[in-house]
XYZ file of C-alpha atoms in Angstrom:
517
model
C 187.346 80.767 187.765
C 186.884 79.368 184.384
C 183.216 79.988 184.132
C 184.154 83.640 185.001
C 186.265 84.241 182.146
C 184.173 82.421 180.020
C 181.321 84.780 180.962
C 183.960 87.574 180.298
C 185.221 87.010 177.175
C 181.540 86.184 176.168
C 181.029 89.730 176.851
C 183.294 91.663 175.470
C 182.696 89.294 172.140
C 179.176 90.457 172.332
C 180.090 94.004 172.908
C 183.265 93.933 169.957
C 180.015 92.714 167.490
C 177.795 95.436 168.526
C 175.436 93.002 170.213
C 172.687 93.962 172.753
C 173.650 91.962 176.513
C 169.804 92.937 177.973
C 170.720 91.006 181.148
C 174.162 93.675 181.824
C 171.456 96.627 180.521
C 169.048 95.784 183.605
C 171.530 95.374 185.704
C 172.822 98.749 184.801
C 169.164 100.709 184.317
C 168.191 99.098 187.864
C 171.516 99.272 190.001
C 171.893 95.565 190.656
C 174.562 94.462 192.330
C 176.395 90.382 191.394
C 174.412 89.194 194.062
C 171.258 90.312 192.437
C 172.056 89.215 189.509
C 172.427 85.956 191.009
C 169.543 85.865 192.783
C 167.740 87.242 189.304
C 169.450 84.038 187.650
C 168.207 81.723 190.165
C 164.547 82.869 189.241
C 165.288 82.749 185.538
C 166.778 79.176 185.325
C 163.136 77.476 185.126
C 162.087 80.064 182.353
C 164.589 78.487 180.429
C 164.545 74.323 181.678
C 161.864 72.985 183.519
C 164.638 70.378 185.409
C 165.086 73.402 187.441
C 161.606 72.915 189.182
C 162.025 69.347 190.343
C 165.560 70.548 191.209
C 164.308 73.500 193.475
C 161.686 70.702 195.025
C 164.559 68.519 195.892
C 166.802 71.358 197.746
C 163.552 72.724 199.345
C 162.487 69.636 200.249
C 158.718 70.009 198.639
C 158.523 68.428 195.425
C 155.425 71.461 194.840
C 157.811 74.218 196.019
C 159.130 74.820 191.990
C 159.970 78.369 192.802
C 163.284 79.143 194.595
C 162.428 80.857 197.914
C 164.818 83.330 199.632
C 166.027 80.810 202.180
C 167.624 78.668 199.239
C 169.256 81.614 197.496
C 171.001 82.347 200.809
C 171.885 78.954 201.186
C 173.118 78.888 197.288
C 174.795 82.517 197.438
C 176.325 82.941 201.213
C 178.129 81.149 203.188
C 176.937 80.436 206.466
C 177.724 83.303 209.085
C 177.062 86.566 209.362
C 176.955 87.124 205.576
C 173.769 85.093 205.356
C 172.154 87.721 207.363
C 173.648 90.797 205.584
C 172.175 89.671 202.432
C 169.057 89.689 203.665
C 168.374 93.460 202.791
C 168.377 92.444 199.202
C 164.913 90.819 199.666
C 163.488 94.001 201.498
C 160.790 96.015 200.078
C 163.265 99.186 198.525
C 165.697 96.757 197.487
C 166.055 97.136 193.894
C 164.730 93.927 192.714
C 161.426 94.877 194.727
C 161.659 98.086 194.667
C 161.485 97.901 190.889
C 158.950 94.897 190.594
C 161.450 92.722 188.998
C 160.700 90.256 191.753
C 157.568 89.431 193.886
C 157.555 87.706 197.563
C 155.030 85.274 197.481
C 153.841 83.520 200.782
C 154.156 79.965 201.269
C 150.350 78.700 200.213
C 147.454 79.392 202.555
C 148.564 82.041 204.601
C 148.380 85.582 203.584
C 151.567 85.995 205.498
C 154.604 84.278 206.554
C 158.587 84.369 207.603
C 160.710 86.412 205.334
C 162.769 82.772 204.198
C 159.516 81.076 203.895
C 158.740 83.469 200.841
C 159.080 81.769 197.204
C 160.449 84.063 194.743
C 158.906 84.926 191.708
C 160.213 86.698 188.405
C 157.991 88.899 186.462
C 156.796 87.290 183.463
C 157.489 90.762 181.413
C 161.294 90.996 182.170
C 161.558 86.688 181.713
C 160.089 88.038 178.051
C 162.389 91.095 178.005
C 165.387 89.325 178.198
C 164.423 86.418 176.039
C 164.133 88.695 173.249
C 160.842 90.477 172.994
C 158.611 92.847 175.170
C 155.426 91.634 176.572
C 153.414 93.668 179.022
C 152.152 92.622 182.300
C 149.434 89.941 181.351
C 146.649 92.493 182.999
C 147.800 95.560 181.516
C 149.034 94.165 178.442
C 145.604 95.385 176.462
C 146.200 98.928 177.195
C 149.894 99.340 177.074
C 152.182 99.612 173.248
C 155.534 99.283 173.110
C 156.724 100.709 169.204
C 159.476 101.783 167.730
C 157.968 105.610 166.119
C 158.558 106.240 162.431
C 159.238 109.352 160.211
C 155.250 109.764 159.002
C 153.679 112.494 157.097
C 150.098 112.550 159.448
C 152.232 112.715 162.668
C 154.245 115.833 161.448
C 151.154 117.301 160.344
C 149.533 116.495 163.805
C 152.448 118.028 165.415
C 151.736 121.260 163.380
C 153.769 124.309 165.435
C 154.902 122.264 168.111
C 157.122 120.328 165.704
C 158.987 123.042 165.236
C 160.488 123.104 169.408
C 160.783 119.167 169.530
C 164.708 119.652 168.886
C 164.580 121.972 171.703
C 162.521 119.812 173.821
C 164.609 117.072 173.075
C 167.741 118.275 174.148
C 166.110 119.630 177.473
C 164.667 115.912 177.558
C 168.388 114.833 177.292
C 169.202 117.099 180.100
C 170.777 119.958 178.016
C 172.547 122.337 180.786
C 172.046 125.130 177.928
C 168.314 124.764 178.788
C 167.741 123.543 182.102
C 169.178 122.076 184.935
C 169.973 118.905 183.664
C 166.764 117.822 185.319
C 164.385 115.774 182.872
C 160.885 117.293 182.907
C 158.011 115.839 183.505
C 156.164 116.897 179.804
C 152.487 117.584 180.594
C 150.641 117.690 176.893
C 147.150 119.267 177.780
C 144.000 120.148 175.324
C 141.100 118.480 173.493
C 143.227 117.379 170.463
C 144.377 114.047 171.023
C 145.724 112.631 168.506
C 148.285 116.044 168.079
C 149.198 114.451 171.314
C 149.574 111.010 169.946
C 152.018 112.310 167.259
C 153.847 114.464 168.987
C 154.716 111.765 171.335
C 156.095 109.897 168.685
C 157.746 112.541 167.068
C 159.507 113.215 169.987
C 160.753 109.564 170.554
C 161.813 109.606 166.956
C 164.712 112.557 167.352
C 165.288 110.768 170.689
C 166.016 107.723 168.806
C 164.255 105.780 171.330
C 161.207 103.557 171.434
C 157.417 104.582 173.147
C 156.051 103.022 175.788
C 152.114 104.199 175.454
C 149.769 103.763 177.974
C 146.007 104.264 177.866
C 145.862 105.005 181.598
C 141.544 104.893 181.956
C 141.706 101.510 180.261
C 144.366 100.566 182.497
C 143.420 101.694 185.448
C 139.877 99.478 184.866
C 141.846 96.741 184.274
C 144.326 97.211 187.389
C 141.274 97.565 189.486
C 139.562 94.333 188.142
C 142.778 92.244 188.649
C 143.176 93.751 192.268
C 146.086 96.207 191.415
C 146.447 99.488 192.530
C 146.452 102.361 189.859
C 150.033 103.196 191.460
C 150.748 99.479 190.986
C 150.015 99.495 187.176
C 151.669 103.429 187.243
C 154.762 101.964 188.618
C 154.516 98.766 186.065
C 154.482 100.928 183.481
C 157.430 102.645 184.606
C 159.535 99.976 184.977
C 158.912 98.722 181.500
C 159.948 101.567 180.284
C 162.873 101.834 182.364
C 163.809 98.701 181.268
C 163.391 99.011 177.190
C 164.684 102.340 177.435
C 161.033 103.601 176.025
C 159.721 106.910 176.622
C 156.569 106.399 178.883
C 153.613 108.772 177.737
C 150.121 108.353 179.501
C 147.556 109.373 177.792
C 144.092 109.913 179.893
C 145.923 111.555 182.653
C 143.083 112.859 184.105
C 141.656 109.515 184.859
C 143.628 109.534 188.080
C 142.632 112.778 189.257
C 140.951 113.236 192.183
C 137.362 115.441 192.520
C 139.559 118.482 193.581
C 141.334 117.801 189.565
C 144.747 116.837 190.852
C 146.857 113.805 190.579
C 147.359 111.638 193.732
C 150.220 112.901 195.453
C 151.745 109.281 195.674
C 151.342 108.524 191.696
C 152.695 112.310 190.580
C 155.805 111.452 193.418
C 156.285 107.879 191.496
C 156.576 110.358 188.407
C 158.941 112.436 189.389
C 161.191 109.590 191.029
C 161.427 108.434 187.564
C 165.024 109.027 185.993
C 164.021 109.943 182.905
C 161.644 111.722 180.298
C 157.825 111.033 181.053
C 154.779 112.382 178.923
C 151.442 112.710 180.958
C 148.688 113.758 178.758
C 145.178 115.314 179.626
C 142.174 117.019 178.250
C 142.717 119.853 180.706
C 145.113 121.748 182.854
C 145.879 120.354 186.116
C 148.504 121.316 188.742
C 150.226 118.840 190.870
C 149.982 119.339 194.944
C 150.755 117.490 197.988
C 154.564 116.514 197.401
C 158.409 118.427 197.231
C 159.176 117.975 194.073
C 162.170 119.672 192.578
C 161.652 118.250 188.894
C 160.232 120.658 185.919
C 156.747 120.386 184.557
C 157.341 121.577 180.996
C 153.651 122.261 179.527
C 152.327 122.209 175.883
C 148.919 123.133 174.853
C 146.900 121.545 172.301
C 144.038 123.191 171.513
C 141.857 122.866 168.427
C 143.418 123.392 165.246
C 142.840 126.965 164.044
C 140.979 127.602 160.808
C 144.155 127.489 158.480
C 145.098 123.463 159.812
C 142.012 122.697 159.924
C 141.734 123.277 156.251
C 145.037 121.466 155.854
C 143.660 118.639 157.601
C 140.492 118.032 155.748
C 142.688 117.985 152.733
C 145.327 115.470 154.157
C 142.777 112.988 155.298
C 140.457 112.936 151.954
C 143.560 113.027 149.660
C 142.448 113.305 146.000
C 139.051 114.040 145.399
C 136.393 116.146 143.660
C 135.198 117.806 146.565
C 135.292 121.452 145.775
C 138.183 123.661 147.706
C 134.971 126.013 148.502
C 133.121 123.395 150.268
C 136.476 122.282 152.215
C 136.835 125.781 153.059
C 133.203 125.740 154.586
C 134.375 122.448 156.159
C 136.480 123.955 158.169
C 135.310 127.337 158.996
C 132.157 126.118 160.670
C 132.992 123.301 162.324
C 135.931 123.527 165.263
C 136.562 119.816 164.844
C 139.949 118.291 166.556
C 141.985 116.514 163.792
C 140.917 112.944 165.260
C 137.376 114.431 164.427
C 138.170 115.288 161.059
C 139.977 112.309 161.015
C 136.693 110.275 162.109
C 134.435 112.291 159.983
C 136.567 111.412 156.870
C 136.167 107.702 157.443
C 132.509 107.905 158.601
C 132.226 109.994 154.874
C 133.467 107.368 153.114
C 132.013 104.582 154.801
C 128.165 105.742 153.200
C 129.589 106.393 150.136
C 130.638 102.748 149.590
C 127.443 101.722 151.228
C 126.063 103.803 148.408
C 128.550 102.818 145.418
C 129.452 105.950 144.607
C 132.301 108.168 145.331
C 132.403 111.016 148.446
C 130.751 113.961 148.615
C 130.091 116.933 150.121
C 126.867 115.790 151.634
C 128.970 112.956 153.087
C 131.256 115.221 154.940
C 129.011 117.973 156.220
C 126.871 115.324 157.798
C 129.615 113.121 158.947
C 130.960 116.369 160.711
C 127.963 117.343 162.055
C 127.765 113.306 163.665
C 131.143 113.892 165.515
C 131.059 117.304 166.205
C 126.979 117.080 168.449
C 127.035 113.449 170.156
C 126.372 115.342 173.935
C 123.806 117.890 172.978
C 121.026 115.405 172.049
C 120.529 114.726 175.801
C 120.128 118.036 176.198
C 117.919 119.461 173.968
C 115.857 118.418 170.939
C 117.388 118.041 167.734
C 115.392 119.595 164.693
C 116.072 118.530 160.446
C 115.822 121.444 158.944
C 112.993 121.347 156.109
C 112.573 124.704 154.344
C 114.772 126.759 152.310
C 114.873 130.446 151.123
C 112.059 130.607 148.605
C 109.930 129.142 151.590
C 109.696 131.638 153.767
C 107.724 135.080 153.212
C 109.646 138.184 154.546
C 109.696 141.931 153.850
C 112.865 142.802 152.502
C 114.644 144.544 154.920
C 114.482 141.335 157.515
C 115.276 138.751 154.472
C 118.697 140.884 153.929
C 119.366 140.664 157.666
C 118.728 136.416 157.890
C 120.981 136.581 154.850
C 123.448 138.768 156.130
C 123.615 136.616 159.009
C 124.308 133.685 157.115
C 127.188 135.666 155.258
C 128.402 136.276 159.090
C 128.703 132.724 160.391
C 130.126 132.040 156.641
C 133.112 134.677 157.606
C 134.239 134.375 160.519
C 137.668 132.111 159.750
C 138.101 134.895 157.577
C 137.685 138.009 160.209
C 138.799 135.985 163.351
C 141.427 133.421 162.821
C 142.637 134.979 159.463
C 142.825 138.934 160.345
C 143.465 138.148 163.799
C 140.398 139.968 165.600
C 139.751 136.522 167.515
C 142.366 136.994 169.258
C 140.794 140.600 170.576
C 137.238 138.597 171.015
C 137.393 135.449 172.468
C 134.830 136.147 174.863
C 132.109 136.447 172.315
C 132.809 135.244 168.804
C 129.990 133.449 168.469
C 126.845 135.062 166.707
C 124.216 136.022 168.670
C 120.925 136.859 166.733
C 117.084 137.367 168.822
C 113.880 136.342 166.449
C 110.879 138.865 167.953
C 107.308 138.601 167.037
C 103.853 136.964 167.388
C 103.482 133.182 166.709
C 103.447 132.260 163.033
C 105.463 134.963 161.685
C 108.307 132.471 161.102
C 110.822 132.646 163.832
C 111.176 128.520 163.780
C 111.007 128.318 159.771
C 113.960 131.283 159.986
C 115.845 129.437 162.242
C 115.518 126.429 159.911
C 116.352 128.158 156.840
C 119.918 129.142 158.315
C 120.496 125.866 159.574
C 119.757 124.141 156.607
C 122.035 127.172 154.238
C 124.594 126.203 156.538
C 124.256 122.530 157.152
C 124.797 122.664 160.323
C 122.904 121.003 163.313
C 120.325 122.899 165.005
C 118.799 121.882 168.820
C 115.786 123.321 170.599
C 115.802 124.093 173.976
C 112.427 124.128 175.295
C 111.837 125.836 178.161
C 110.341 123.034 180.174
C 113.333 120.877 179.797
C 115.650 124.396 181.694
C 112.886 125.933 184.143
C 112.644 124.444 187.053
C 111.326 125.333 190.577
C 114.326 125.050 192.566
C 116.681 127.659 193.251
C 119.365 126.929 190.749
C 118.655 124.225 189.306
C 117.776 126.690 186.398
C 120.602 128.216 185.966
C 122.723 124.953 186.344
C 120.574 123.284 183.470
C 121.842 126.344 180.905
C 125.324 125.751 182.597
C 125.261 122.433 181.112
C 123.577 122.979 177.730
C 126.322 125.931 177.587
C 129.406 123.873 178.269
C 128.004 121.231 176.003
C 127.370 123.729 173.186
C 130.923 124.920 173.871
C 132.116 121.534 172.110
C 129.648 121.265 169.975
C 129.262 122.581 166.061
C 125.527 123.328 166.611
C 123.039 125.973 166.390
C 121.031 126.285 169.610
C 117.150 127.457 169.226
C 116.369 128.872 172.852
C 112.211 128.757 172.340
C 110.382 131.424 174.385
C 113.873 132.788 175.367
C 111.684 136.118 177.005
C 110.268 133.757 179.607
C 114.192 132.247 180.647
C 116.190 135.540 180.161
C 113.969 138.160 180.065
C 114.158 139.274 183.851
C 116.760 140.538 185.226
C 118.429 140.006 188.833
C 121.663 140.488 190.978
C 124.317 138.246 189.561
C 125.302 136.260 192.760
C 127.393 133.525 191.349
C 129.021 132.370 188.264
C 125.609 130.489 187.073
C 123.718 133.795 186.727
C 125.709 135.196 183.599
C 123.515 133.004 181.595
């Protein structure tokens, strides 16, 4: 017919000028057949002219009925027979446009359910948006979910650090490389504290794939799909199709927010993952493995721990630019506090936020006590945070212990040097921290020593009391240092364990994993 080759030529016009046809794109990404596009069409007309309402009330019949429903697309598209009822499996539940959320069934008004040609159709508001021109997420979601195009930035290779250097590997295993893998995508599983090394390499990796990000802040989202009555594997699959649809690589970042108390994913949301065609980032704080499902798709992990002493130093650097802060005291930035770069990053800003409250330019003060705000904010529930007041010349010593509080000092002060440097951390990662036990009568200066090396250090130092850990019950001890411990673990602090002979003095069978404290 003439509207055919008009639509035709249209087409290949489009396609001679290099011009994107989004409406052929989701019929291609989705598998949609002519009579879903149709059907698609109907749906779109009153996104585009509001006639099309009081026409769809005429031909249903119900001037308030300005949504087609599936009986008029059969009675628009078929001709009566038994094609009618044939193309009645494009309105089922795995049919593409509802398998995919492109459409939604909605009941005639007032009754939760009804016939199957009594349903109005509706077209999701994001692909209406999509194919007008722009992306706009679902209106519930649309908070927590970015849609950008990644550029070539200095912080994000920086953030990558070594894992930059396998992104062109990763990327042609993304693209299915059979030199690699299988031609299976992976599922990418990022993993570690450092966040924002996630963040960039994310991007990175959608910048050599020449191909937009879809990012998702999956706790945030998952709130809001609960508050708006959607599933988490609702929004999941949402998410999914959006980037399906924009050709965007989906990354979620707060994996873990789906996990259930055994720390896995739920079977049905890591199966909606792998069903996906294409790359998908998950990101986490931890480790997880999936269970519960075949699956016969890769997980391809990278780790992102803390940045070692060496980026950390780099870091620092990077995020205060030019200043007069001495390379010494960037040096001790970094060695003594195991800050992720979105710390650093944080610390940096909080820094120069009181020194404009102050007029003056940054210094070192600024950063060591900025650090030591975003490197302790769990510990202070835990224990009882002590400013350090005296110095050296205050406290009275014999010689020989004076040379061992200093040489302790000198100890903390070196360890980048002997661990991460030299490469003995490797060999000790069990115990590189610095153990040191203060013995004597009270008032010989056990608290002021403790002080003093807190304050020579400028870092943070919490006392545990031993009323706040002790307690009657069986365990409950011994699950109160469990928590101070794993707190600590995160933490840039010193801990001050007062009458420590009392808590660890006596000794017992080690039953479970609680008594090694």
């Amino acid at each position: 017919s003439q509207i055919e080759y008009q639509t035709q030529s249209f087409v290949e016009k489009a396609r001679r000028h290099g011009l994107p046809l989004r409406l052929m794109q989701l019929a291609a990404d989705f598998g949609l057949d002519l009579f879903d596009l149709d059907v698609l069409l109907l749906c779109l007309a009153p996104a585009l002219d509001l006639r099309y309402e009081r026409l769809y009330g005429y031909l249903q019949d119900d001037i308030t009925h300005k949504r087609p429903g599936i009986n008029l697309a059969l009675d628009l598209l078929c001709p009566p027979g038994p094609e009618r009822l044939l193309a009645l499996s494009h309105f089922a539940d795995d049919a593409p446009l509802f398998k995919y959320l492109i459409l939604e069934r909605v009941p005639e008004a007032g009754q939760a359910r009804s016939l199957l040609l009594n349903q109005s159709l509706h077209l999701d508001e994001t692909v209406v948006a999509w194919l007008l021109g722009r992306y706009q997420a679902y209106h519930e979601l649309g908070p927590h979910v970015t849609w950008l195009v990644p550029r070539d930035d200095e912080t994000d290779r920086l953030l990558a650090g070594d894992v930059l250097s396998g992104l062109e590997r990763i990327a042609r295993y993304a693209n299915g490389a059979p030199s690699i893998g299988a031609g299976e995508r992976p599922v990418m599983a990022f993993y570690g504290p450092d966040q924002a090394s996630q963040q960039a390499t994310a991007r990175q990796l959608a910048l050599r794939l020449n191909r937009p990000l879809l990012r998702v802040d999956l706790p945030s989202a998952i709130s809001a799909a609960t508050r708006a009555d959607l599933t988490p594997l609702r929004a999941l699959r949402l998410a999914l199709r959006d980037a399906r649809m924009t050709g965007a690589v989906p990354c979620f970042f707060g994996w873990e927010a789906c996990f259930s108390v055994e720390g896995t994913p739920p079977p049905d949301m890591f199966a909606e993952l792998c069903a996906f065609p294409d790359l998908v980032i998950v990101a986490a704080r931890v480790a997880w493995q999936p269970g519960g499902i075949d699956r016969e798709r890769n997980l391809l992990w990278i780790e992102f721990p803390v940045p070692t002493f060496a980026q950390r130093q780099i870091l620092w650097a990077h995020y205060l630019g030019q200043t007069d802060i001495l390379a010494q005291d960037l040096d001790e930035l970094a060695g003594q506090f195991l800050l992720t770069a979105s710390q650093v990053r944080d610390a940096v800003a909080s820094a120069r936020d009181a020194a404009v409250q102050r007029g003056d330019t940054v210094r070192s003060l600024d950063l060591f006590a900025s650090a030591r705000s975003h490197s302790t904010p769990g510990l202070s529930g835990l224990a009882r945070k002590i400013t350090p007041r005296y110095v050296w010349q205050d406290i009275v010593l014999p010689n020989d212990p004076l040379t061992m509080l200093q040489e302790l000092v000198a100890t903390v002060r070196g360890r980048p040097l002997v661990l991460d440097i030299w490469g003995l951390g490797k060999k000790l990662m069990s115990s590189n921290g610095v153990t040191v036990l203060f013995a004597g009568p009270p008032g010989t200066g056990k608290t002021m020593a403790a002080e003093v090396i807190a304050g020579e250090l400028r870092l943070d130092l919490y006392k545990i009391d031993l009323s706040s850990v002790v307690s009657k019950y069986i365990g409950e001890t011994e699950k109160n240092l469990s928590r101070i411990f794993d707190e600590a673990e995160r933490s840039n602090a010193i801990l001050f364990f007062d009458e420590a002979d009392a808590l660890f003095g006596k000794r017992s069978e080690v039953r479970d994993s609680h008594d090694r404290y």
